[in-house]
N, CA, C and O atoms as CSV, one atom per row, in Angstrom:
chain,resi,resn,atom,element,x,y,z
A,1,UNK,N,N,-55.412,-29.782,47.049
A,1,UNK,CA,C,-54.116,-29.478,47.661
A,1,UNK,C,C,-53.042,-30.354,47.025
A,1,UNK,O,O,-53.337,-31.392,46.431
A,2,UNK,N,N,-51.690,-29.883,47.170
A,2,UNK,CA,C,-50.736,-30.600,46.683
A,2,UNK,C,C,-49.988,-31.350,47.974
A,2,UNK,O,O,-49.675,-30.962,49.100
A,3,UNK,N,N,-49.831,-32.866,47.116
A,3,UNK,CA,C,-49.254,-33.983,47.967
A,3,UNK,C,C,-47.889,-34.182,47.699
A,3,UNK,O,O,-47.782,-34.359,46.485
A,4,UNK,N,N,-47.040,-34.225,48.131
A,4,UNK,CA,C,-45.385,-34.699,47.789
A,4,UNK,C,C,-45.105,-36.094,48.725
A,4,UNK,O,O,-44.954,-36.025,49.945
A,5,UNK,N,N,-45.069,-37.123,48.111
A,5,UNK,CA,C,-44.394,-38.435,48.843
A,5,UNK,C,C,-43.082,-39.145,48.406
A,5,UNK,O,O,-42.747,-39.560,47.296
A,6,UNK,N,N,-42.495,-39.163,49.493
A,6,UNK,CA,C,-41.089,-39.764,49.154
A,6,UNK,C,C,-40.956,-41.407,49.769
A,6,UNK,O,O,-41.272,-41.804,50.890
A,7,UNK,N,N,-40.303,-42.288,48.478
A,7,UNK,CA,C,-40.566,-43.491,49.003
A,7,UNK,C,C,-38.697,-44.215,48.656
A,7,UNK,O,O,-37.933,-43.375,48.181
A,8,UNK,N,N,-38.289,-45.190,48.820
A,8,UNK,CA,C,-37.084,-45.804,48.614
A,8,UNK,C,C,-35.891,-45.782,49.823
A,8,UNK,O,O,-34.881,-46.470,49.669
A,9,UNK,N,N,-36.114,-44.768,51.294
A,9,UNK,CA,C,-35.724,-45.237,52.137
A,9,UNK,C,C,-35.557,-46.694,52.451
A,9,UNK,O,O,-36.211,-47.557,51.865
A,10,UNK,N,N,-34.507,-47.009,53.558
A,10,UNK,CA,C,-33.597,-48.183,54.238
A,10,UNK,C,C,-32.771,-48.337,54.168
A,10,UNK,O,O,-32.096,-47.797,53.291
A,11,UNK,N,N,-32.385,-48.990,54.850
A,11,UNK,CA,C,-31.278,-50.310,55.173
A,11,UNK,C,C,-29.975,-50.790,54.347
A,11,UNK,O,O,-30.004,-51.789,53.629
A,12,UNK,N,N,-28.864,-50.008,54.513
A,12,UNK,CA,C,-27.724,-50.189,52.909
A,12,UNK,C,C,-26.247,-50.597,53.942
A,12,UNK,O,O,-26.129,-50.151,55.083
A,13,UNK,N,N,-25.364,-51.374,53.383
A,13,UNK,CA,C,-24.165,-51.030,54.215
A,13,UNK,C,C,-23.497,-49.857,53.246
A,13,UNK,O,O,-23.801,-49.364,52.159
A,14,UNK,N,N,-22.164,-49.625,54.450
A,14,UNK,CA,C,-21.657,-48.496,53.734
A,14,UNK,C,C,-21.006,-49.117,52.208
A,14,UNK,O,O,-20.857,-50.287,51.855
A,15,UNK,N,N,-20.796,-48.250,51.721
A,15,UNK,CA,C,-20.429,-48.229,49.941
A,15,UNK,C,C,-21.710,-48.694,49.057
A,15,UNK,O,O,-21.799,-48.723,47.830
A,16,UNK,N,N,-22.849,-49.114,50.211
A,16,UNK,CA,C,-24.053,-49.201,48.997
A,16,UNK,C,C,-24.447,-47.588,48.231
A,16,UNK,O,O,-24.032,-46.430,48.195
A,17,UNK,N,N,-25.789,-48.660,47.561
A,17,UNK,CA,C,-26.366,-47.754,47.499
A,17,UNK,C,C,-27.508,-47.659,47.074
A,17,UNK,O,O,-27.751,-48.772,46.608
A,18,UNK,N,N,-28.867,-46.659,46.863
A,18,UNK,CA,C,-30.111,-46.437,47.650
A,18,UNK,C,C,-31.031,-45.310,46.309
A,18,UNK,O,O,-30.509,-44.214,46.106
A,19,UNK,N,N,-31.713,-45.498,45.882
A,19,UNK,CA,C,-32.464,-44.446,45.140
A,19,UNK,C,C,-34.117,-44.121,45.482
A,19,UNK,O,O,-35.107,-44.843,45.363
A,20,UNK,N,N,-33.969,-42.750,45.943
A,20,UNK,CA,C,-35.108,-42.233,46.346
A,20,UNK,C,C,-35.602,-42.112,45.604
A,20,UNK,O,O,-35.012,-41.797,44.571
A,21,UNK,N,N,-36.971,-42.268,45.600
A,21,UNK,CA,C,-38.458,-41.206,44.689
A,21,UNK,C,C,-39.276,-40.287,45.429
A,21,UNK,O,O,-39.490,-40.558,46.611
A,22,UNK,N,N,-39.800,-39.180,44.900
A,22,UNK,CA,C,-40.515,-38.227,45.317
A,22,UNK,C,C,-41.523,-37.859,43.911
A,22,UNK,O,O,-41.280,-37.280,42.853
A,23,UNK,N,N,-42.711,-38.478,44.460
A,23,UNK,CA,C,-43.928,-37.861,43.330
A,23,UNK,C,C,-44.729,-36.879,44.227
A,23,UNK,O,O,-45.025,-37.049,45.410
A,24,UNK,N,N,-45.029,-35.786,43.410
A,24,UNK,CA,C,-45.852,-34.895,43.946
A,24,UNK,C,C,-47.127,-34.847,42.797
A,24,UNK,O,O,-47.230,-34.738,41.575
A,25,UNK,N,N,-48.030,-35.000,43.988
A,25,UNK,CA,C,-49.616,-35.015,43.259
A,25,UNK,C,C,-51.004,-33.959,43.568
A,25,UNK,O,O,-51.034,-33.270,44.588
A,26,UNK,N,N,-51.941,-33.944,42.715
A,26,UNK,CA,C,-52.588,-32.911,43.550
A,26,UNK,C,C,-53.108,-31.946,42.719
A,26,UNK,O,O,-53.197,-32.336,41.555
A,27,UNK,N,N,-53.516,-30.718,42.935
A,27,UNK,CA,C,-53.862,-29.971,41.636
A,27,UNK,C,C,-52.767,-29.192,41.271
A,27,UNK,O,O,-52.564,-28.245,42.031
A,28,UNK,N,N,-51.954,-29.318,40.277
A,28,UNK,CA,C,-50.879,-28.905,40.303
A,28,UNK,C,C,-50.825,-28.203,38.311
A,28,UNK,O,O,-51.036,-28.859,37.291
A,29,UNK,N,N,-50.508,-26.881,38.424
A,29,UNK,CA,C,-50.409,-26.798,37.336
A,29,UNK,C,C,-49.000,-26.589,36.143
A,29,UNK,O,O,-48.991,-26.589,34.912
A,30,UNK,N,N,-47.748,-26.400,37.303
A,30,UNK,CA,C,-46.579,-26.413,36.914
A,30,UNK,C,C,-45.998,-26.834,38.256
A,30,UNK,O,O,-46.468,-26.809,39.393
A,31,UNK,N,N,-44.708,-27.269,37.714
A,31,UNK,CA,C,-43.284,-27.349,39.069
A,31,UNK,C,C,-42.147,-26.612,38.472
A,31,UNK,O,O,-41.523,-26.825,37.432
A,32,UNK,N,N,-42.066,-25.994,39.081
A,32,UNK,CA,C,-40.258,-25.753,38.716
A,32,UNK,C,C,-39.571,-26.176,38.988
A,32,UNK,O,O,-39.247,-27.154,38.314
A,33,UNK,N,N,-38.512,-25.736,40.532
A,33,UNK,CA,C,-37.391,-26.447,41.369
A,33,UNK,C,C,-38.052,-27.643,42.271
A,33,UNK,O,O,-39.117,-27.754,42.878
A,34,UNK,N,N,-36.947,-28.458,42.074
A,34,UNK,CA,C,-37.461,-29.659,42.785
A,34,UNK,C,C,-36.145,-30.166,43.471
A,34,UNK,O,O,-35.127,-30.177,42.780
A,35,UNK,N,N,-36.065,-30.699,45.122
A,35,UNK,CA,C,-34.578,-31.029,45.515
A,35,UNK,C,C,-34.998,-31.782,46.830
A,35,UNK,O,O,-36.114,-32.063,47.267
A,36,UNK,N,N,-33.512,-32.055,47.399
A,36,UNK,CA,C,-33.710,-32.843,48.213
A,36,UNK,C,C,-33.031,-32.336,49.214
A,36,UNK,O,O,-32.121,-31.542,48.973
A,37,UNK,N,N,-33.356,-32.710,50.560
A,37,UNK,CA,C,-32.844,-32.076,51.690
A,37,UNK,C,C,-32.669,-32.866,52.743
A,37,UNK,O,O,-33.421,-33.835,52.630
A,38,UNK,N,N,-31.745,-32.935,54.152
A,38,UNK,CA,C,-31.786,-33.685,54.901
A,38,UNK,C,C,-31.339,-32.818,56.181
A,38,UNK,O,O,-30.717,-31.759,56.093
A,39,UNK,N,N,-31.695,-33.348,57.236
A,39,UNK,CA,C,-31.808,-33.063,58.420
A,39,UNK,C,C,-31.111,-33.732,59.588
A,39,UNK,O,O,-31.849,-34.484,60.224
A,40,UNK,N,N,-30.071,-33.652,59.948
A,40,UNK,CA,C,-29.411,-34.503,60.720
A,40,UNK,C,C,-29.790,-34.019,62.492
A,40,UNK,O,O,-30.195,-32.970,62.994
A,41,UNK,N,N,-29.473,-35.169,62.970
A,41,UNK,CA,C,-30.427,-34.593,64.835
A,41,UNK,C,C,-29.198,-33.521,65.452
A,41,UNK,O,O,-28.092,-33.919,65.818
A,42,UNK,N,N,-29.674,-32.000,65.483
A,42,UNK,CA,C,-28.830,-31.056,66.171
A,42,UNK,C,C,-28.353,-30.080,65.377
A,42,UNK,O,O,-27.597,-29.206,65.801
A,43,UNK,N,N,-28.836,-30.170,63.932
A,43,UNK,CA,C,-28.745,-29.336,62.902
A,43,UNK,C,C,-29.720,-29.027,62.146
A,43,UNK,O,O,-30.812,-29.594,62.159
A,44,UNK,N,N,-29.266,-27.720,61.133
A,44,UNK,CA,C,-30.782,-27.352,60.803
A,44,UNK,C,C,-30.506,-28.201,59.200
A,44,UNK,O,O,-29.467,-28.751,58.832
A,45,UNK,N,N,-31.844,-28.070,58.439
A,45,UNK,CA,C,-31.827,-28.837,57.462
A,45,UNK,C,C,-31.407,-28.326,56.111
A,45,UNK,O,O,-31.908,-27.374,55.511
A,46,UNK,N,N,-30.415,-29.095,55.718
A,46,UNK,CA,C,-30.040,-28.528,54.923
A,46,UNK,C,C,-29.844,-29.104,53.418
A,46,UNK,O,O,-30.675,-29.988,53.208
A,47,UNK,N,N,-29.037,-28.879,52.368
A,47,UNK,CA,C,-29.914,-28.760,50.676
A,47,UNK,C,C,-28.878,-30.048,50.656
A,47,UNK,O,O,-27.881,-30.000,51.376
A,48,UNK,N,N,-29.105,-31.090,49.899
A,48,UNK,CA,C,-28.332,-32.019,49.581
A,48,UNK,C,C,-28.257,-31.916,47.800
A,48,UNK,O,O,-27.093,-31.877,47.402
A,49,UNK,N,N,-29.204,-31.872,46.811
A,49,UNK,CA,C,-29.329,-31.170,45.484
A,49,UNK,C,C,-30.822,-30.817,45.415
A,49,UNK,O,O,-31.799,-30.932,46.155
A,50,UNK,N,N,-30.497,-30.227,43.926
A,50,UNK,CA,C,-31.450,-29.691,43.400
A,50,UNK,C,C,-31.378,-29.177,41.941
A,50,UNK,O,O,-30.541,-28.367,41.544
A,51,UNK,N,N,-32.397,-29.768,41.155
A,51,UNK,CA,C,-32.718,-29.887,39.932
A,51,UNK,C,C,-33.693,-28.438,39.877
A,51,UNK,O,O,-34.355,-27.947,40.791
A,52,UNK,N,N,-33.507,-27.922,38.358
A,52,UNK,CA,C,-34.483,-26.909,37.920
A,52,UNK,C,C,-35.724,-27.564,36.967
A,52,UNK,O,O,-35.544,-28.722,36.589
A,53,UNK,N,N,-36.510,-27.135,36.710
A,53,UNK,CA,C,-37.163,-27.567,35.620
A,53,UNK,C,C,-36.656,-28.100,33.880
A,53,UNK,O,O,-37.053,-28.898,33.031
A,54,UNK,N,N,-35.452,-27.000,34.059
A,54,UNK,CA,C,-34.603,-27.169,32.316
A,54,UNK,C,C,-33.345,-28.338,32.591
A,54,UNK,O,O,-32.636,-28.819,31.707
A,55,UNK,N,N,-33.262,-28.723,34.396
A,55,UNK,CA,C,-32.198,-29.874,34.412
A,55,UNK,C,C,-31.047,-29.603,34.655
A,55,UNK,O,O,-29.922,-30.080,34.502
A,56,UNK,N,N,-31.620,-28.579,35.141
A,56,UNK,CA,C,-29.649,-27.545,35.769
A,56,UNK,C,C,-29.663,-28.432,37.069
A,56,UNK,O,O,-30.795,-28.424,37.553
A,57,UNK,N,N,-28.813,-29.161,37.761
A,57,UNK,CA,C,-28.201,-29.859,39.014
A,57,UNK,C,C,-27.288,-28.678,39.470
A,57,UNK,O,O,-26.527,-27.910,38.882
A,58,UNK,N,N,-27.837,-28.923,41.270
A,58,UNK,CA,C,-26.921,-28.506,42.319
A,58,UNK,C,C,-26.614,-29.480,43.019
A,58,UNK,O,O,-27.508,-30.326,43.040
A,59,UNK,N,N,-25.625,-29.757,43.676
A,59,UNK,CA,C,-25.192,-30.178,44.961
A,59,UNK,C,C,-24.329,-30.296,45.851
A,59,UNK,O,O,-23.138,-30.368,45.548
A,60,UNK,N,N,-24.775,-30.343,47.200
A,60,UNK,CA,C,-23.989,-30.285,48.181
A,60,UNK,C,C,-22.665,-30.625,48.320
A,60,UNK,O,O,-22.627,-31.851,48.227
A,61,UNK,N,N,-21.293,-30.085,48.536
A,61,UNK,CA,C,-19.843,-30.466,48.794
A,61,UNK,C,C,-19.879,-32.188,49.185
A,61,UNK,O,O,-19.387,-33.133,48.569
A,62,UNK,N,N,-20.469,-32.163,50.135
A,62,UNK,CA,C,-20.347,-33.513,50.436
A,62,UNK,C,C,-20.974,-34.630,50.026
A,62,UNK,O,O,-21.037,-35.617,50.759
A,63,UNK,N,N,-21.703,-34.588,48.358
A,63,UNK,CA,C,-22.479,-35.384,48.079
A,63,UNK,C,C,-21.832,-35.524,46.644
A,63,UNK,O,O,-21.806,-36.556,45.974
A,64,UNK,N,N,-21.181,-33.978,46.211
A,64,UNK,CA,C,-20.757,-34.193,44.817
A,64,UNK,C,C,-19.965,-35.914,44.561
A,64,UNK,O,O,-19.133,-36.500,45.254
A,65,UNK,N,N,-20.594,-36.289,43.396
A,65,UNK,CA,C,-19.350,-37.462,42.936
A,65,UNK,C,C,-19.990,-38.873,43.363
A,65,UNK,O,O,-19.686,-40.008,42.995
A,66,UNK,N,N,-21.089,-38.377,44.365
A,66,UNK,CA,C,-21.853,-40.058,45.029
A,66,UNK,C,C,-23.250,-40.257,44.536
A,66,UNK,O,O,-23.773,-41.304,44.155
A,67,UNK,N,N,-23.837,-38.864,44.627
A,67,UNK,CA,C,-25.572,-38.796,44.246
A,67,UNK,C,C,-25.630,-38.237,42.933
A,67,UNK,O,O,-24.793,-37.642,42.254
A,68,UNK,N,N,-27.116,-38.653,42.687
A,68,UNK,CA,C,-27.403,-37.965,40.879
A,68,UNK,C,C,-28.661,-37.545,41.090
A,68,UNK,O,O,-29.544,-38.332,41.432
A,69,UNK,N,N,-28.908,-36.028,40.874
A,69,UNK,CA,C,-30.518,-35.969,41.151
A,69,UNK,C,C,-30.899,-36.168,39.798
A,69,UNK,O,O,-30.046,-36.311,38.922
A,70,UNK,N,N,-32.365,-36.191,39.514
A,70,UNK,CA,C,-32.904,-36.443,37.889
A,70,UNK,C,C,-34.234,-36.504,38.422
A,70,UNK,O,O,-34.531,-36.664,39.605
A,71,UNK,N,N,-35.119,-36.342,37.305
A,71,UNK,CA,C,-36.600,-35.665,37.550
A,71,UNK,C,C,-36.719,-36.134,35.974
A,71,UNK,O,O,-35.912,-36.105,35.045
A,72,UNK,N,N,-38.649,-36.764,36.131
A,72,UNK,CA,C,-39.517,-37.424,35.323
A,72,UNK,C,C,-40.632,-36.435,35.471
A,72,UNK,O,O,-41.424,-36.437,36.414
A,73,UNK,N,N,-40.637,-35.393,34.237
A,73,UNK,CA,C,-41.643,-34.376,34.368
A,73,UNK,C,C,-43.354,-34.582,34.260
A,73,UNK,O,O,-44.332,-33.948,34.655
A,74,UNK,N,N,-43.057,-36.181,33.288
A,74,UNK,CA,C,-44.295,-36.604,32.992
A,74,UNK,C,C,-45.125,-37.044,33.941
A,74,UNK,O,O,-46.355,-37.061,33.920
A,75,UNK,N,N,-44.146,-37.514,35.051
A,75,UNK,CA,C,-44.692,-38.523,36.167
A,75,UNK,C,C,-44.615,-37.172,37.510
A,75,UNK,O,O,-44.925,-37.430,38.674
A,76,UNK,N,N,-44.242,-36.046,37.147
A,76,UNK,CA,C,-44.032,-34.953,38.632
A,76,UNK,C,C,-43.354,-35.846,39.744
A,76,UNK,O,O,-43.761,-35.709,40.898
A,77,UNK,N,N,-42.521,-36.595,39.522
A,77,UNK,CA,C,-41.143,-36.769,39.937
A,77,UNK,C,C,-39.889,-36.336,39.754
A,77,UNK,O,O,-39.455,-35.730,38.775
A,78,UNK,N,N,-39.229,-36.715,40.873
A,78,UNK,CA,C,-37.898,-36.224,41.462
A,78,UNK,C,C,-37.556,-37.621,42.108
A,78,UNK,O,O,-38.277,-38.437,42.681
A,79,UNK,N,N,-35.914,-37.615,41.756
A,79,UNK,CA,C,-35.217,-39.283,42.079
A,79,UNK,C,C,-34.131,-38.054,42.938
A,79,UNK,O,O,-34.153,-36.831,43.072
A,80,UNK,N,N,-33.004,-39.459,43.503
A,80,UNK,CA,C,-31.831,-39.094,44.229
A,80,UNK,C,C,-31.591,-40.926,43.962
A,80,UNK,O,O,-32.168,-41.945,44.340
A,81,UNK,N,N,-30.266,-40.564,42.999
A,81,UNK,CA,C,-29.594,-41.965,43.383
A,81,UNK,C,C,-28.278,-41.396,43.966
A,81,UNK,O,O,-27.504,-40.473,43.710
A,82,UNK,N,N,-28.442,-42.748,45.201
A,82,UNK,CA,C,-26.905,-42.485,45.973
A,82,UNK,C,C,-25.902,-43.797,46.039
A,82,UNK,O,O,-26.324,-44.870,46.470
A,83,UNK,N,N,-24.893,-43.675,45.697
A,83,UNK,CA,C,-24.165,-44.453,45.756
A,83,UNK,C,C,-22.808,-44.049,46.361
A,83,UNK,O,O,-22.435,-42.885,46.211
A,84,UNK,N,N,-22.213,-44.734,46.887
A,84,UNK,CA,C,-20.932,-44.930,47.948
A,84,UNK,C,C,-21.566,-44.279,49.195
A,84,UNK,O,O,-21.037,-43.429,49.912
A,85,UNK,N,N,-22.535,-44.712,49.300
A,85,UNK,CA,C,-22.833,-44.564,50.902
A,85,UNK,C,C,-22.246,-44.412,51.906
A,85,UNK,O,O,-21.657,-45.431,52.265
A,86,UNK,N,N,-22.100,-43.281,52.763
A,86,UNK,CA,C,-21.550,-43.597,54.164
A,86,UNK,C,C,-22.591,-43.516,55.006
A,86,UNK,O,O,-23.755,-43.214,54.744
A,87,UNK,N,N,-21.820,-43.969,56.624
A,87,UNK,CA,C,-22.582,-43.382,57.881
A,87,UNK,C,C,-23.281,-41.951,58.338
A,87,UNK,O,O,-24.312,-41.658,58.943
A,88,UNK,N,N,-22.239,-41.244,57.766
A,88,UNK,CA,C,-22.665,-39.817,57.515
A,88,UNK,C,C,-24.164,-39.363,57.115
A,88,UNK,O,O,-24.872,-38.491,57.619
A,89,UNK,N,N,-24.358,-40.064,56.263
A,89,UNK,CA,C,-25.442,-39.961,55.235
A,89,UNK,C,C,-26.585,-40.414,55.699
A,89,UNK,O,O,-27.630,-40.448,55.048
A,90,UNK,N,N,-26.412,-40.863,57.094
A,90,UNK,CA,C,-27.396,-41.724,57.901
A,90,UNK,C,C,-28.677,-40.461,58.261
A,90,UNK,O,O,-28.000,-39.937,59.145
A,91,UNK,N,N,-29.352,-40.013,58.256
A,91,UNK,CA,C,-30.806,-39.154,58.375
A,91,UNK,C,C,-31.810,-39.717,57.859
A,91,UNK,O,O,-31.872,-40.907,57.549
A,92,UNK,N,N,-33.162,-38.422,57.658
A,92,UNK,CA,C,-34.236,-38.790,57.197
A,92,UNK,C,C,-33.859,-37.934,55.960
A,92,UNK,O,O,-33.020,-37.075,56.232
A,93,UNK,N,N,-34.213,-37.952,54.851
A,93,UNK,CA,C,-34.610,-37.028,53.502
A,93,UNK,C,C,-35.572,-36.684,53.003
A,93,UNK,O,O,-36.439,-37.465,52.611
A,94,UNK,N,N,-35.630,-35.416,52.905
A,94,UNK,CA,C,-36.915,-34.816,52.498
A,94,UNK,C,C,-36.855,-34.231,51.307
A,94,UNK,O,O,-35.858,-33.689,50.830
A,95,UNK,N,N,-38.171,-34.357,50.694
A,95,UNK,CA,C,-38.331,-33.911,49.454
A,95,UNK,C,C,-38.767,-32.733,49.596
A,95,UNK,O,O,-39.248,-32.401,50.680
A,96,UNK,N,N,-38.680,-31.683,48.338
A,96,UNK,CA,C,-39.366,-30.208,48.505
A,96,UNK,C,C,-39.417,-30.299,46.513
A,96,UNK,O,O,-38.734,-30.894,45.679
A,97,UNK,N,N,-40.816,-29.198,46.432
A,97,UNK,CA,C,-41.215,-28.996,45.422
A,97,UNK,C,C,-41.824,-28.447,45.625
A,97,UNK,O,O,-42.557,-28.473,46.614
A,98,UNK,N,N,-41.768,-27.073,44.061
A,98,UNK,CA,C,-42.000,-25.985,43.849
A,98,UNK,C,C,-42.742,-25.768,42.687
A,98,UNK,O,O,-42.436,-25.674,41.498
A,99,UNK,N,N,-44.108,-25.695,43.498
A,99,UNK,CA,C,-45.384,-26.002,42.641
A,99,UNK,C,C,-46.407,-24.702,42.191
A,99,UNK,O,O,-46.778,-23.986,43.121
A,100,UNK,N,N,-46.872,-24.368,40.832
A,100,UNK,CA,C,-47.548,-23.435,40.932
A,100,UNK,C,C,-48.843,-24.322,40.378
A,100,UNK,O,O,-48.896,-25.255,39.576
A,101,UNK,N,N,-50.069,-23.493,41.303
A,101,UNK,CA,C,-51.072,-24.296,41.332
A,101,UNK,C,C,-52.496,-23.755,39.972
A,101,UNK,O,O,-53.552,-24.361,39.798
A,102,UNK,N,N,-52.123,-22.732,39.364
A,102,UNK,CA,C,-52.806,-22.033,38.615
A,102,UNK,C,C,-51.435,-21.329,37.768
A,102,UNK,O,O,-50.271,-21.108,38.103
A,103,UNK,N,N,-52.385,-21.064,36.249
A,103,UNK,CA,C,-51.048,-19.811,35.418
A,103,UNK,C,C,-51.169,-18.305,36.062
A,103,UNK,O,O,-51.903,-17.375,35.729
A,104,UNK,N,N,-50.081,-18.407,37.217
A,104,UNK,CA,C,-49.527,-16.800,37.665
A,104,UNK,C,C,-48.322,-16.713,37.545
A,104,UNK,O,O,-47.936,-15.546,37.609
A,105,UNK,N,N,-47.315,-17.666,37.353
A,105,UNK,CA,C,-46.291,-17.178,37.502
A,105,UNK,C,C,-45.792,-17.607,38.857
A,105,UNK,O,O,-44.679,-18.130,38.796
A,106,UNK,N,N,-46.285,-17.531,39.996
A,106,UNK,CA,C,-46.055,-17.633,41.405
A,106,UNK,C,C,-45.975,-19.322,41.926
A,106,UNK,O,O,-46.738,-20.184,41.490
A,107,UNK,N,N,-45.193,-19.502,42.656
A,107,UNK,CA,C,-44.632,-21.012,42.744
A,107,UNK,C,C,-44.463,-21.109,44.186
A,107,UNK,O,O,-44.125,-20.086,44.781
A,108,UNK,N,N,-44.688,-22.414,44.974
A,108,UNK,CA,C,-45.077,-22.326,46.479
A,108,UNK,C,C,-44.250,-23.594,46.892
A,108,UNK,O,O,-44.196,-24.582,46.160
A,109,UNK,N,N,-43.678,-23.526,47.971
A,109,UNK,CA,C,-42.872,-24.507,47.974
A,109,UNK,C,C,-43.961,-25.545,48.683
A,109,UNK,O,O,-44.966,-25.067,49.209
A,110,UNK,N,N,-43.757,-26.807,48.679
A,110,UNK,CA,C,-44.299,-28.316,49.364
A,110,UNK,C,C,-43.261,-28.645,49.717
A,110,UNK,O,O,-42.203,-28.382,49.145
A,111,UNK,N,N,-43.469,-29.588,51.219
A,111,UNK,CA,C,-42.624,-30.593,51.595
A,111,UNK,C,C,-43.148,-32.121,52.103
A,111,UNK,O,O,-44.162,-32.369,52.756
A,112,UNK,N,N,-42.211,-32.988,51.633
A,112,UNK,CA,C,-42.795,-34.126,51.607
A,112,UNK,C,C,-42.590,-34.598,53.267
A,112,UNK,O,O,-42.065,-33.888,54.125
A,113,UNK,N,N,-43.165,-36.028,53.489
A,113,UNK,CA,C,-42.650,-36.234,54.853
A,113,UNK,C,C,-41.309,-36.946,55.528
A,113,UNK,O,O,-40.836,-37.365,56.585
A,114,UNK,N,N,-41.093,-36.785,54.298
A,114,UNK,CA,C,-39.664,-37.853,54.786
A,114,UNK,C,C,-39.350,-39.277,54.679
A,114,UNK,O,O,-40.321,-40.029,54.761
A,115,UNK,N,N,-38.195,-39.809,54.512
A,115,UNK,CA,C,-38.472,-41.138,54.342
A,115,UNK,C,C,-36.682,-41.144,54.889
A,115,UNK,O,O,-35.808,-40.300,54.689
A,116,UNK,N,N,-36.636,-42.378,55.586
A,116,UNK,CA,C,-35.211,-42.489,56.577
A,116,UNK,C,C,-34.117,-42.988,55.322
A,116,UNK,O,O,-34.243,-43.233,54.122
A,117,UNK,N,N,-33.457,-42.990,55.891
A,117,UNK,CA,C,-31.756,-43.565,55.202
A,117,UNK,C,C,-30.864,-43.660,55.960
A,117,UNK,O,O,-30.343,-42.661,56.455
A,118,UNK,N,N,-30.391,-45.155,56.291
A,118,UNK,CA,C,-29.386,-45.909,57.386
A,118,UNK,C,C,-28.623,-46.534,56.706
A,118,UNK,O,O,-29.070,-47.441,56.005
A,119,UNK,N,N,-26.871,-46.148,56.716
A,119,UNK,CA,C,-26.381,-46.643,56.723
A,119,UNK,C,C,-25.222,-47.224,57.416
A,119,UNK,O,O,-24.379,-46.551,58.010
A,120,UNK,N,N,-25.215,-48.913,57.280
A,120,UNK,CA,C,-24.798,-49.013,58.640
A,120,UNK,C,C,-23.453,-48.866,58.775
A,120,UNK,O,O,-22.983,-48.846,57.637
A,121,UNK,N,N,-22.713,-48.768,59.480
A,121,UNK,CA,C,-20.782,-48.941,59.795
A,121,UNK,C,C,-20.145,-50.361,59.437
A,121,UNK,O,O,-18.941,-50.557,59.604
């Protein structure tokens, strides 16, 4: 089975800043899309970026200009550096990756478990 763990959560004041990792492991025979997502309490979860396999970046209105996604294909990682931190930004983040586990063509999404991000006022 495929594993996705996200590690580099904590503790930043505002204007810091914080860089996630997400390795996904497992029997894995390709990834394609790989991104990051967050979940705030009372909302549903939603896309913060997202990298393709060729390195095309998306991201969220409210992240453009602070975060950088980037991905280490060798290592089946996925980063998020964030910088100018706000309170806002205060959730858990989750990783997702889009893994095909054999050559079909067909790609399955994983999600990691999360790892927090506080920042304080």
């Amino acid at each position: 089975q495929v594993q996705v763990v996200e590690s580099g959560g904590g503790l930043v004041q505002t204007g810091g800043s914080l860089r996630l990792s997400c390795a996904a492991s497992g029997t894995i025979f390709s990834i394609n899309d790989m991104g990051w997502y967050r979940q705030a309490p009372g909302k549903p979860r939603e896309l913060v970026a997202t990298i393709t396999s060729g390195g095309t970046t998306n991201y969220a209105d409210s992240v453009k200009g602070r975060f950088t996604i980037s991905r280490d294909n060798a290592k089946n990682t996925v980063y998020l550096q964030m910088n100018s931190l706000k309170p806002e930004d205060t959730t858990v983040y989750y990783c997702n990756v889009q893994v095909a586990r054999q050559y079909s063509g067909i790609y399955f999404s994983y999600w990691g478990q999360g790892t927090q991000v506080t920042v304080s006022s």
